[in-house]
Amino acid sequence: EKGGYDHFMLKEIYEQPNAIRDTYRGRLLADKGIIKMAGVDDNLDRIAKANRILIVGCGTSWHAGLVAEYIFEDMARIPVEVEYASEFRYRNPVITENDVVIAISQSGETADTMAAIKLAKEKGAFVFGVCNVVGSSISRETMAGAYTHAGPEIGVASTKAFTTQITVLTLMALKLGKYKGTISNSDFRLHLQALEAIPKKVAKLLQSDKVIKEIAATYKDARNCIYLGRGYNFPVALEGALKLKEISYIHAEGYPAAEMKHGPIALIDEEMPVVVIAVRKGHYEKVVSNIQEIKSRKGKIISVVTEGDVEVKELADHVIEIPETIEALTPLLTTIPLQLLSYHIAVLLGKNVDQPRNLAKSVTVE
Ligand code: M6R
């Protein structure tokens, strides 16, 4: 049942090229230059005219929501807020009938997310679901939705759910952007082509597993770890840290790289591994200077860079290369080595990777 893999988590990490492809199959019609998504098509005006989009979720699904915030605002120019479902449900939020709420949940059974949906519905918002499990409670409670087609996710640590959630949300944002005219036709096509190229790039990236295993062996005994990223890759830093905490029980924190100097930098010494996402897009030069700050405090730098990078290579202790893609899609690639890193560390430490202590696959109580 694990298809020859030692753990479900590893199997699911390796399934990502297909899972992403299955998620856009039949939706992304690159030759026609269109995106077909029934749940969005049927409610296009309602969603495109939203005053704002509120995204709710928990854990990894919340992180996918944070990535979506960047994508939606960039492409569809709709203001987005992302909230932990558990906070949203108890804070008397201001919601109107002109709001669209997107609830993200792999299992479709998370109690806090479900309660947030019910609250949003009571207040008259239009509620859209992004779930993986077909027929799940959340997929039934939402007014429309789009499934991720990741296939069953058994490992408690969410991996392929994350990348397929981002895939669905990207398609949705592109579709809205095209409808609203906030993305040019050429940009739209460029994104479609780039998305279609992602599965192959993920497959290529999975081949760097050996390098990552070596890094894992070097840092498996660390007590703490920091993850940094900016822009689209800030949520990936949070996700990388969550994955490490969850399965290896090593304390890890994710931060937007620029926040370092507002406190966390005090933690840096020669004992501290710092995982930095420094792809050659967006804020590259700024991240490079963040890396210099860590280096001058003797932190150990594990960097995720774009193929062919030179600048970071000179500074970092370890380098993991990802294939080139457009900025908005980099999270689909940068997240893969971070999943593998926590996987290998947990295995080397002899932890129960698929069923970490104190955790359940779906959190059906609050
Ligand atoms: O099924 P859901 O996506 O609603 O689950 C949300 C979180 O419980 C889940 O992502 C959790 O954080 C994972 N174990 C993270 O790997």
mmCIF file of C-alpha atoms and ligand atoms in Angstrom:
data_model
loop_
_atom_site.group_PDB
_atom_site.id
_atom_site.type_symbol
_atom_site.label_atom_id
_atom_site.label_comp_id
_atom_site.label_asym_id
_atom_site.label_seq_id
_atom_site.Cartn_x
_atom_site.Cartn_y
_atom_site.Cartn_z
ATOM 1 C CA GLU A 1 0.000 0.000 0.000
ATOM 2 C CA LYS A 2 2.989 2.297 0.427
ATOM 3 C CA GLY A 3 3.973 1.461 -3.152
ATOM 4 C CA GLY A 4 7.488 0.435 -2.211
ATOM 5 C CA TYR A 5 8.186 3.547 -0.132
ATOM 6 C CA ASP A 6 9.147 3.300 3.538
ATOM 7 C CA HIS A 7 6.477 5.761 4.591
ATOM 8 C CA PHE A 8 3.280 7.271 3.274
ATOM 9 C CA MET A 9 4.816 10.701 3.655
ATOM 10 C CA LEU A 10 7.631 9.875 1.241
ATOM 11 C CA LYS A 11 5.203 8.265 -1.188
ATOM 12 C CA GLU A 12 3.026 11.364 -1.064
ATOM 13 C CA ILE A 13 5.985 13.699 -1.574
ATOM 14 C CA TYR A 14 6.917 11.700 -4.673
ATOM 15 C CA GLU A 15 3.342 11.704 -5.918
ATOM 16 C CA GLN A 16 3.380 15.476 -6.280
ATOM 17 C CA PRO A 17 4.197 15.692 -10.005
ATOM 18 C CA ASN A 18 1.134 13.565 -10.749
ATOM 19 C CA ALA A 19 -1.026 15.132 -8.074
ATOM 20 C CA ILE A 20 -0.397 18.614 -9.457
ATOM 21 C CA ARG A 21 -1.038 17.397 -12.998
ATOM 22 C CA ASP A 22 -4.264 15.679 -11.930
ATOM 23 C CA THR A 23 -5.366 18.875 -10.228
ATOM 24 C CA TYR A 24 -5.083 21.053 -13.329
ATOM 25 C CA ARG A 25 -6.075 18.356 -15.811
ATOM 26 C CA GLY A 26 -9.335 19.257 -17.579
ATOM 27 C CA ARG A 27 -9.191 22.733 -16.064
ATOM 28 C CA LEU A 28 -6.134 24.278 -17.600
ATOM 29 C CA LEU A 29 -6.668 24.285 -21.353
ATOM 30 C CA ALA A 30 -3.456 25.927 -22.493
ATOM 31 C CA ASP A 31 -4.038 25.496 -26.236
ATOM 32 C CA LYS A 32 -7.387 27.256 -25.975
ATOM 33 C CA GLY A 33 -6.002 29.766 -23.516
ATOM 34 C CA ILE A 34 -8.773 29.166 -20.980
ATOM 35 C CA ILE A 35 -9.308 27.807 -17.500
ATOM 36 C CA LYS A 36 -12.431 25.802 -16.827
ATOM 37 C CA MET A 37 -13.566 25.405 -13.232
ATOM 38 C CA ALA A 38 -17.247 24.652 -12.827
ATOM 39 C CA GLY A 39 -17.488 26.000 -9.277
ATOM 40 C CA VAL A 40 -15.934 29.294 -10.336
ATOM 41 C CA ASP A 41 -17.603 29.519 -13.763
ATOM 42 C CA ASP A 42 -21.061 29.191 -12.208
ATOM 43 C CA ASN A 43 -20.361 32.044 -9.803
ATOM 44 C CA LEU A 44 -17.907 34.139 -11.745
ATOM 45 C CA ASP A 45 -19.577 37.499 -11.275
ATOM 46 C CA ARG A 46 -20.214 36.937 -7.597
ATOM 47 C CA ILE A 47 -16.583 36.063 -6.929
ATOM 48 C CA ALA A 48 -14.981 38.608 -9.260
ATOM 49 C CA LYS A 49 -17.034 41.451 -7.773
ATOM 50 C CA ALA A 50 -16.250 40.551 -4.173
ATOM 51 C CA ASN A 51 -15.260 43.454 -1.955
ATOM 52 C CA ARG A 52 -12.626 41.185 -0.549
ATOM 53 C CA ILE A 53 -11.752 37.551 -0.257
ATOM 54 C CA LEU A 54 -11.335 36.047 3.176
ATOM 55 C CA ILE A 55 -9.416 32.809 3.323
ATOM 56 C CA VAL A 56 -9.782 30.502 6.309
ATOM 57 C CA GLY A 57 -8.009 27.284 7.192
ATOM 58 C CA CYS A 58 -5.706 25.649 9.732
ATOM 59 C CA GLY A 59 -2.098 24.463 9.675
ATOM 60 C CA THR A 60 -0.780 23.689 6.230
ATOM 61 C CA SER A 61 -4.065 24.712 4.599
ATOM 62 C CA TRP A 62 -3.696 28.123 6.233
ATOM 63 C CA HIS A 63 -0.207 28.363 4.731
ATOM 64 C CA ALA A 64 -1.636 27.609 1.278
ATOM 65 C CA GLY A 65 -4.067 30.454 1.964
ATOM 66 C CA LEU A 66 -1.155 32.805 2.654
ATOM 67 C CA VAL A 67 0.416 31.918 -0.688
ATOM 68 C CA ALA A 68 -2.970 32.507 -2.318
ATOM 69 C CA GLU A 69 -3.142 35.977 -0.772
ATOM 70 C CA TYR A 70 -0.133 37.011 -2.856
ATOM 71 C CA ILE A 71 -1.473 35.322 -5.978
ATOM 72 C CA PHE A 72 -5.018 36.725 -5.773
ATOM 73 C CA GLU A 73 -3.906 40.253 -5.024
ATOM 74 C CA ASP A 74 -1.320 40.165 -7.791
ATOM 75 C CA MET A 75 -3.438 38.647 -10.495
ATOM 76 C CA ALA A 76 -7.034 39.483 -9.665
ATOM 77 C CA ARG A 77 -6.524 42.711 -7.682
ATOM 78 C CA ILE A 78 -9.028 41.681 -5.021
ATOM 79 C CA PRO A 79 -8.047 42.454 -1.415
ATOM 80 C CA VAL A 80 -7.421 39.271 0.519
ATOM 81 C CA GLU A 81 -7.254 38.474 4.212
ATOM 82 C CA VAL A 82 -6.134 35.127 5.534
ATOM 83 C CA GLU A 83 -7.217 33.944 8.946
ATOM 84 C CA TYR A 84 -6.812 30.965 11.179
ATOM 85 C CA ALA A 85 -10.275 29.440 11.234
ATOM 86 C CA SER A 86 -10.008 29.057 15.010
ATOM 87 C CA GLU A 87 -9.498 32.805 15.502
ATOM 88 C CA PHE A 88 -11.989 33.909 12.906
ATOM 89 C CA ARG A 89 -14.848 31.939 14.399
ATOM 90 C CA TYR A 90 -14.566 33.520 17.820
ATOM 91 C CA ARG A 91 -13.838 37.139 17.065
ATOM 92 C CA ASN A 92 -17.093 38.592 15.817
ATOM 93 C CA PRO A 93 -15.597 39.331 12.392
ATOM 94 C CA VAL A 94 -17.024 41.985 10.105
ATOM 95 C CA ILE A 95 -18.416 40.055 7.150
ATOM 96 C CA THR A 96 -20.867 41.283 4.572
ATOM 97 C CA GLU A 97 -22.796 39.807 1.678
ATOM 98 C CA ASN A 98 -20.191 41.223 -0.663
ATOM 99 C CA ASP A 99 -17.445 39.095 0.834
ATOM 100 C CA VAL A 100 -16.303 35.808 -0.549
ATOM 101 C CA VAL A 101 -14.897 33.307 1.939
ATOM 102 C CA ILE A 102 -12.607 30.556 0.691
ATOM 103 C CA ALA A 103 -12.268 27.660 3.120
ATOM 104 C CA ILE A 104 -9.273 25.400 2.544
ATOM 105 C CA SER A 105 -9.125 21.906 4.010
ATOM 106 C CA GLN A 106 -7.485 18.706 2.849
ATOM 107 C CA SER A 107 -9.704 16.434 4.917
ATOM 108 C CA GLY A 108 -12.804 18.586 4.706
ATOM 109 C CA GLU A 109 -13.483 17.631 8.326
ATOM 110 C CA THR A 110 -11.565 20.197 10.382
ATOM 111 C CA ALA A 111 -13.886 21.426 13.133
ATOM 112 C CA ASP A 112 -12.623 25.011 13.320
ATOM 113 C CA THR A 113 -12.779 25.473 9.565
ATOM 114 C CA MET A 114 -16.296 24.075 9.512
ATOM 115 C CA ALA A 115 -17.396 26.488 12.260
ATOM 116 C CA ALA A 116 -15.860 29.412 10.354
ATOM 117 C CA ILE A 117 -17.852 28.425 7.263
ATOM 118 C CA LYS A 118 -21.102 28.286 9.200
ATOM 119 C CA LEU A 119 -20.461 31.713 10.679
ATOM 120 C CA ALA A 120 -19.636 33.217 7.284
ATOM 121 C CA LYS A 121 -22.788 31.735 5.795
ATOM 122 C CA GLU A 122 -24.921 33.154 8.593
ATOM 123 C CA LYS A 123 -23.547 36.597 7.782
ATOM 124 C CA GLY A 124 -24.480 36.204 4.131
ATOM 125 C CA ALA A 125 -21.053 35.705 2.580
ATOM 126 C CA PHE A 126 -20.535 33.457 -0.413
ATOM 127 C CA VAL A 127 -18.501 30.475 0.756
ATOM 128 C CA PHE A 128 -16.243 28.531 -1.590
ATOM 129 C CA GLY A 129 -14.463 25.315 -0.568
ATOM 130 C CA VAL A 130 -11.103 23.921 -1.582
ATOM 131 C CA CYS A 131 -11.045 20.337 -0.289
ATOM 132 C CA ASN A 132 -9.289 17.134 -1.194
ATOM 133 C CA VAL A 133 -11.657 14.547 0.219
ATOM 134 C CA VAL A 134 -14.659 14.184 -2.063
ATOM 135 C CA GLY A 135 -17.988 14.344 -0.277
ATOM 136 C CA SER A 136 -16.373 15.543 2.971
ATOM 137 C CA SER A 137 -18.392 17.657 5.424
ATOM 138 C CA ILE A 138 -16.775 20.933 4.328
ATOM 139 C CA SER A 139 -17.249 20.181 0.643
ATOM 140 C CA ARG A 140 -20.948 19.691 1.368
ATOM 141 C CA GLU A 141 -21.345 22.736 3.600
ATOM 142 C CA THR A 142 -19.763 25.204 1.138
ATOM 143 C CA MET A 143 -21.859 26.808 -1.606
ATOM 144 C CA ALA A 144 -19.449 26.001 -4.417
ATOM 145 C CA GLY A 145 -15.935 24.689 -4.621
ATOM 146 C CA ALA A 146 -13.050 23.116 -6.435
ATOM 147 C CA TYR A 147 -11.501 19.859 -5.385
ATOM 148 C CA THR A 148 -7.789 19.272 -5.308
ATOM 149 C CA HIS A 149 -7.153 15.942 -7.013
ATOM 150 C CA ALA A 150 -4.254 14.898 -4.837
ATOM 151 C CA GLY A 151 -5.583 11.410 -4.117
ATOM 152 C CA PRO A 152 -5.723 10.078 -0.554
ATOM 153 C CA GLU A 153 -3.254 11.680 1.839
ATOM 154 C CA ILE A 154 -2.499 9.269 4.666
ATOM 155 C CA GLY A 155 0.618 10.730 6.294
ATOM 156 C CA VAL A 156 -0.311 13.163 9.054
ATOM 157 C CA ALA A 157 2.138 15.693 7.648
ATOM 158 C CA SER A 158 0.406 17.359 4.761
ATOM 159 C CA THR A 159 2.519 17.469 1.592
ATOM 160 C CA LYS A 160 0.756 16.907 -1.703
ATOM 161 C CA ALA A 161 -2.350 18.587 -0.318
ATOM 162 C CA PHE A 162 -0.369 21.821 0.022
ATOM 163 C CA THR A 163 0.980 21.901 -3.531
ATOM 164 C CA THR A 164 -2.363 20.938 -5.051
ATOM 165 C CA GLN A 165 -4.184 23.568 -2.980
ATOM 166 C CA ILE A 166 -1.801 26.162 -4.365
ATOM 167 C CA THR A 167 -2.445 24.787 -7.859
ATOM 168 C CA VAL A 168 -6.231 25.167 -7.507
ATOM 169 C CA LEU A 169 -5.957 28.633 -5.992
ATOM 170 C CA THR A 170 -3.570 29.749 -8.745
ATOM 171 C CA LEU A 171 -6.001 28.568 -11.425
ATOM 172 C CA MET A 172 -8.780 30.418 -9.668
ATOM 173 C CA ALA A 173 -6.800 33.653 -9.361
ATOM 174 C CA LEU A 174 -5.740 33.484 -13.018
ATOM 175 C CA LYS A 175 -9.296 32.886 -14.102
ATOM 176 C CA LEU A 176 -10.578 35.835 -12.093
ATOM 177 C CA GLY A 177 -7.732 38.017 -13.314
ATOM 178 C CA LYS A 178 -8.567 37.214 -16.904
ATOM 179 C CA TYR A 179 -12.268 37.881 -16.378
ATOM 180 C CA LYS A 180 -11.562 41.174 -14.651
ATOM 181 C CA GLY A 181 -8.872 42.197 -17.095
ATOM 182 C CA THR A 182 -6.322 42.643 -14.320
ATOM 183 C CA ILE A 183 -3.890 40.271 -15.992
ATOM 184 C CA SER A 184 -2.844 40.731 -19.615
ATOM 185 C CA ASN A 185 -3.562 37.989 -22.125
ATOM 186 C CA SER A 186 0.108 37.386 -22.651
ATOM 187 C CA ASP A 187 0.785 37.115 -18.920
ATOM 188 C CA PHE A 188 -2.170 34.802 -18.556
ATOM 189 C CA ARG A 189 -0.816 32.483 -21.246
ATOM 190 C CA LEU A 190 2.652 32.657 -19.788
ATOM 191 C CA HIS A 191 1.308 31.508 -16.439
ATOM 192 C CA LEU A 192 -0.650 28.651 -18.007
ATOM 193 C CA GLN A 193 2.434 27.387 -19.762
ATOM 194 C CA ALA A 194 4.552 27.773 -16.659
ATOM 195 C CA LEU A 195 2.018 25.856 -14.574
ATOM 196 C CA GLU A 196 1.952 23.032 -17.107
ATOM 197 C CA ALA A 197 5.721 22.797 -16.831
ATOM 198 C CA ILE A 198 5.672 22.460 -13.030
ATOM 199 C CA PRO A 199 5.153 18.672 -12.679
ATOM 200 C CA LYS A 200 8.308 17.915 -14.671
ATOM 201 C CA LYS A 201 10.258 20.415 -12.621
ATOM 202 C CA VAL A 202 9.018 18.873 -9.375
ATOM 203 C CA ALA A 203 10.071 15.465 -10.685
ATOM 204 C CA LYS A 204 13.525 16.819 -11.459
ATOM 205 C CA LEU A 205 13.761 18.384 -8.032
ATOM 206 C CA LEU A 206 12.943 15.082 -6.368
ATOM 207 C CA GLN A 207 16.197 13.814 -7.777
ATOM 208 C CA SER A 208 18.109 16.094 -5.425
ATOM 209 C CA ASP A 209 16.960 13.863 -2.613
ATOM 210 C CA LYS A 210 20.512 12.607 -2.008
ATOM 211 C CA VAL A 211 21.868 16.100 -1.331
ATOM 212 C CA ILE A 212 19.017 16.751 1.069
ATOM 213 C CA LYS A 213 19.638 13.487 2.903
ATOM 214 C CA GLU A 214 23.223 14.598 3.519
ATOM 215 C CA ILE A 215 22.065 17.948 4.855
ATOM 216 C CA ALA A 216 19.592 16.117 7.092
ATOM 217 C CA ALA A 217 22.397 13.964 8.504
ATOM 218 C CA THR A 218 24.443 17.087 9.288
ATOM 219 C CA TYR A 219 21.683 18.866 11.198
ATOM 220 C CA LYS A 220 19.580 16.093 12.693
ATOM 221 C CA ASP A 221 20.789 16.851 16.213
ATOM 222 C CA ALA A 222 20.001 20.559 16.100
ATOM 223 C CA ARG A 223 17.707 21.770 18.849
ATOM 224 C CA ASN A 224 16.326 24.683 16.863
ATOM 225 C CA CYS A 225 16.012 25.764 13.287
ATOM 226 C CA ILE A 226 14.948 28.986 11.547
ATOM 227 C CA TYR A 227 13.269 29.218 8.143
ATOM 228 C CA LEU A 228 13.286 32.436 6.155
ATOM 229 C CA GLY A 229 11.601 33.526 2.935
ATOM 230 C CA ARG A 230 10.105 36.644 1.443
ATOM 231 C CA GLY A 231 7.105 37.439 -0.714
ATOM 232 C CA TYR A 232 5.546 34.322 -2.199
ATOM 233 C CA ASN A 233 8.042 32.250 -0.278
ATOM 234 C CA PHE A 234 7.376 33.667 3.158
ATOM 235 C CA PRO A 235 4.493 31.190 3.676
ATOM 236 C CA VAL A 236 6.770 28.419 2.427
ATOM 237 C CA ALA A 237 9.164 29.264 5.268
ATOM 238 C CA LEU A 238 6.285 28.859 7.739
ATOM 239 C CA GLU A 239 5.330 25.573 6.121
ATOM 240 C CA GLY A 240 8.900 24.271 6.212
ATOM 241 C CA ALA A 241 9.112 25.039 9.920
ATOM 242 C CA LEU A 242 5.765 23.398 10.659
ATOM 243 C CA LYS A 243 6.844 20.233 8.848
ATOM 244 C CA LEU A 244 10.056 20.016 10.859
ATOM 245 C CA LYS A 245 8.342 20.583 14.225
ATOM 246 C CA GLU A 246 5.563 18.182 13.473
ATOM 247 C CA ILE A 247 7.525 15.092 12.526
ATOM 248 C CA SER A 248 11.000 15.518 14.011
ATOM 249 C CA TYR A 249 10.055 17.414 17.211
ATOM 250 C CA ILE A 250 12.817 19.931 16.582
ATOM 251 C CA HIS A 251 11.768 23.448 17.459
ATOM 252 C CA ALA A 252 11.537 25.514 14.297
ATOM 253 C CA GLU A 253 10.275 28.968 13.441
ATOM 254 C CA GLY A 254 9.483 30.500 10.092
ATOM 255 C CA TYR A 255 9.810 34.245 9.492
ATOM 256 C CA PRO A 256 9.683 36.709 6.658
ATOM 257 C CA ALA A 257 13.422 37.240 6.111
ATOM 258 C CA ALA A 258 13.278 40.972 6.824
ATOM 259 C CA GLU A 259 11.731 40.378 10.252
ATOM 260 C CA MET A 260 14.999 38.813 11.390
ATOM 261 C CA LYS A 261 16.417 42.063 12.630
ATOM 262 C CA HIS A 262 13.354 42.714 14.755
ATOM 263 C CA GLY A 263 14.209 39.960 17.195
ATOM 264 C CA PRO A 264 14.998 36.474 15.905
ATOM 265 C CA ILE A 265 18.494 37.503 14.850
ATOM 266 C CA ALA A 266 19.423 37.345 18.533
ATOM 267 C CA LEU A 267 19.071 33.572 18.292
ATOM 268 C CA ILE A 268 21.754 33.176 15.646
ATOM 269 C CA ASP A 269 25.030 31.533 16.628
ATOM 270 C CA GLU A 270 27.160 28.708 15.240
ATOM 271 C CA GLU A 271 24.637 26.177 16.536
ATOM 272 C CA MET A 272 21.721 27.546 14.548
ATOM 273 C CA PRO A 273 20.785 26.136 11.152
ATOM 274 C CA VAL A 274 18.918 28.686 9.045
ATOM 275 C CA VAL A 275 17.043 27.537 5.980
ATOM 276 C CA VAL A 276 16.763 30.433 3.549
ATOM 277 C CA ILE A 277 14.664 30.484 0.413
ATOM 278 C CA ALA A 278 16.600 32.732 -1.945
ATOM 279 C CA VAL A 279 15.226 32.211 -5.427
ATOM 280 C CA ARG A 280 16.376 34.582 -8.137
ATOM 281 C CA LYS A 281 13.100 36.504 -8.250
ATOM 282 C CA GLY A 282 11.417 39.284 -6.401
ATOM 283 C CA HIS A 283 13.503 40.229 -3.432
ATOM 284 C CA TYR A 284 16.626 38.275 -4.236
ATOM 285 C CA GLU A 285 19.171 40.976 -3.398
ATOM 286 C CA LYS A 286 17.459 41.704 -0.113
ATOM 287 C CA VAL A 287 17.512 38.038 0.849
ATOM 288 C CA VAL A 288 21.196 37.916 -0.038
ATOM 289 C CA SER A 289 21.858 40.673 2.465
ATOM 290 C CA ASN A 290 19.812 38.777 5.067
ATOM 291 C CA ILE A 291 22.074 35.790 4.392
ATOM 292 C CA GLN A 292 25.131 37.962 4.945
ATOM 293 C CA GLU A 293 23.733 39.025 8.309
ATOM 294 C CA ILE A 294 23.329 35.401 9.348
ATOM 295 C CA LYS A 295 26.773 34.497 8.101
ATOM 296 C CA SER A 296 28.464 37.252 10.030
ATOM 297 C CA ARG A 297 26.848 35.800 13.179
ATOM 298 C CA LYS A 298 28.135 32.342 12.261
ATOM 299 C CA GLY A 299 24.727 30.778 11.619
ATOM 300 C CA LYS A 300 24.709 27.725 9.354
ATOM 301 C CA ILE A 301 23.015 28.508 6.065
ATOM 302 C CA ILE A 302 21.025 25.996 4.063
ATOM 303 C CA SER A 303 19.729 27.795 1.011
ATOM 304 C CA VAL A 304 17.173 27.020 -1.631
ATOM 305 C CA VAL A 305 18.260 28.816 -4.793
ATOM 306 C CA THR A 306 17.500 28.938 -8.503
ATOM 307 C CA GLU A 307 19.637 26.732 -10.754
ATOM 308 C CA GLY A 308 22.828 28.466 -11.754
ATOM 309 C CA ASP A 309 22.908 30.811 -8.760
ATOM 310 C CA VAL A 310 26.347 32.166 -7.904
ATOM 311 C CA GLU A 311 25.932 34.828 -5.235
ATOM 312 C CA VAL A 312 24.225 32.742 -2.545
ATOM 313 C CA LYS A 313 26.377 29.720 -3.349
ATOM 314 C CA GLU A 314 29.413 31.638 -2.167
ATOM 315 C CA LEU A 315 27.839 32.474 1.157
ATOM 316 C CA ALA A 316 25.821 29.395 2.056
ATOM 317 C CA ASP A 317 27.003 26.210 3.742
ATOM 318 C CA HIS A 318 24.596 24.098 1.675
ATOM 319 C CA VAL A 319 22.720 24.793 -1.500
ATOM 320 C CA ILE A 320 19.652 23.127 -2.965
ATOM 321 C CA GLU A 321 18.803 24.170 -6.526
ATOM 322 C CA ILE A 322 15.318 24.489 -7.953
ATOM 323 C CA PRO A 323 14.504 24.843 -11.649
ATOM 324 C CA GLU A 324 13.600 28.282 -12.949
ATOM 325 C CA THR A 325 9.919 29.274 -13.082
ATOM 326 C CA ILE A 326 7.826 32.432 -12.799
ATOM 327 C CA GLU A 327 7.748 33.989 -9.365
ATOM 328 C CA ALA A 328 4.154 33.169 -8.458
ATOM 329 C CA LEU A 329 4.805 29.482 -9.001
ATOM 330 C CA THR A 330 8.060 29.203 -7.054
ATOM 331 C CA PRO A 331 6.289 27.959 -3.874
ATOM 332 C CA LEU A 332 5.338 24.794 -5.778
ATOM 333 C CA LEU A 333 9.038 24.072 -6.122
ATOM 334 C CA THR A 334 10.672 25.569 -3.038
ATOM 335 C CA THR A 335 8.408 23.626 -0.707
ATOM 336 C CA ILE A 336 9.577 20.226 -2.030
ATOM 337 C CA PRO A 337 13.134 20.246 -0.584
ATOM 338 C CA LEU A 338 11.761 21.455 2.751
ATOM 339 C CA GLN A 339 9.365 18.506 2.894
ATOM 340 C CA LEU A 340 12.232 16.130 2.129
ATOM 341 C CA LEU A 341 14.508 17.761 4.679
ATOM 342 C CA SER A 342 12.070 17.243 7.538
ATOM 343 C CA TYR A 343 11.273 13.751 6.319
ATOM 344 C CA HIS A 344 14.917 12.664 6.344
ATOM 345 C CA ILE A 345 15.654 14.290 9.693
ATOM 346 C CA ALA A 346 12.669 12.546 11.274
ATOM 347 C CA VAL A 347 13.671 9.190 9.800
ATOM 348 C CA LEU A 348 17.271 9.593 10.982
ATOM 349 C CA LEU A 349 15.989 10.403 14.464
ATOM 350 C CA GLY A 350 13.815 7.292 14.403
ATOM 351 C CA LYS A 351 10.539 9.179 14.758
ATOM 352 C CA ASN A 352 7.168 7.916 13.659
ATOM 353 C CA VAL A 353 6.975 9.931 10.461
ATOM 354 C CA ASP A 354 3.471 9.024 9.365
ATOM 355 C CA GLN A 355 1.903 9.302 12.777
ATOM 356 C CA PRO A 356 3.719 11.843 14.895
ATOM 357 C CA ARG A 357 2.908 11.941 18.589
ATOM 358 C CA ASN A 358 -0.090 13.942 19.809
ATOM 359 C CA LEU A 359 -1.432 14.520 16.305
ATOM 360 C CA ALA A 360 -4.345 13.289 14.232
ATOM 361 C CA LYS A 361 -4.781 13.446 10.479
ATOM 362 C CA SER A 362 -7.955 15.450 10.774
ATOM 363 C CA VAL A 363 -8.695 17.575 13.775
ATOM 364 C CA THR A 364 -12.413 17.117 14.240
ATOM 365 C CA VAL A 365 -12.567 18.630 17.703
ATOM 366 C CA GLU A 366 -11.685 22.230 18.496
HETATM 367 O O1 M6R B 1 -7.542 18.671 6.726
HETATM 368 P P1 M6R B 1 -7.110 20.098 6.899
HETATM 369 O O2 M6R B 1 -6.392 20.620 5.701
HETATM 370 O O3 M6R B 1 -8.249 21.006 7.280
HETATM 371 O O4 M6R B 1 -6.103 20.077 8.088
HETATM 372 C C1 M6R B 1 -5.556 21.269 8.614
HETATM 373 C C2 M6R B 1 -4.399 20.975 9.545
HETATM 374 O O5 M6R B 1 -4.830 20.196 10.627
HETATM 375 C C3 M6R B 1 -3.247 20.258 8.843
HETATM 376 O O6 M6R B 1 -2.805 20.951 7.718
HETATM 377 C C4 M6R B 1 -2.067 20.060 9.795
HETATM 378 O O7 M6R B 1 -1.491 21.280 10.131
HETATM 379 C C5 M6R B 1 -1.050 19.111 9.152
HETATM 380 N N1 M6R B 1 -0.765 18.018 10.018
HETATM 381 C C6 M6R B 1 0.230 19.811 8.776
HETATM 382 O O8 M6R B 1 1.134 18.953 8.170
#
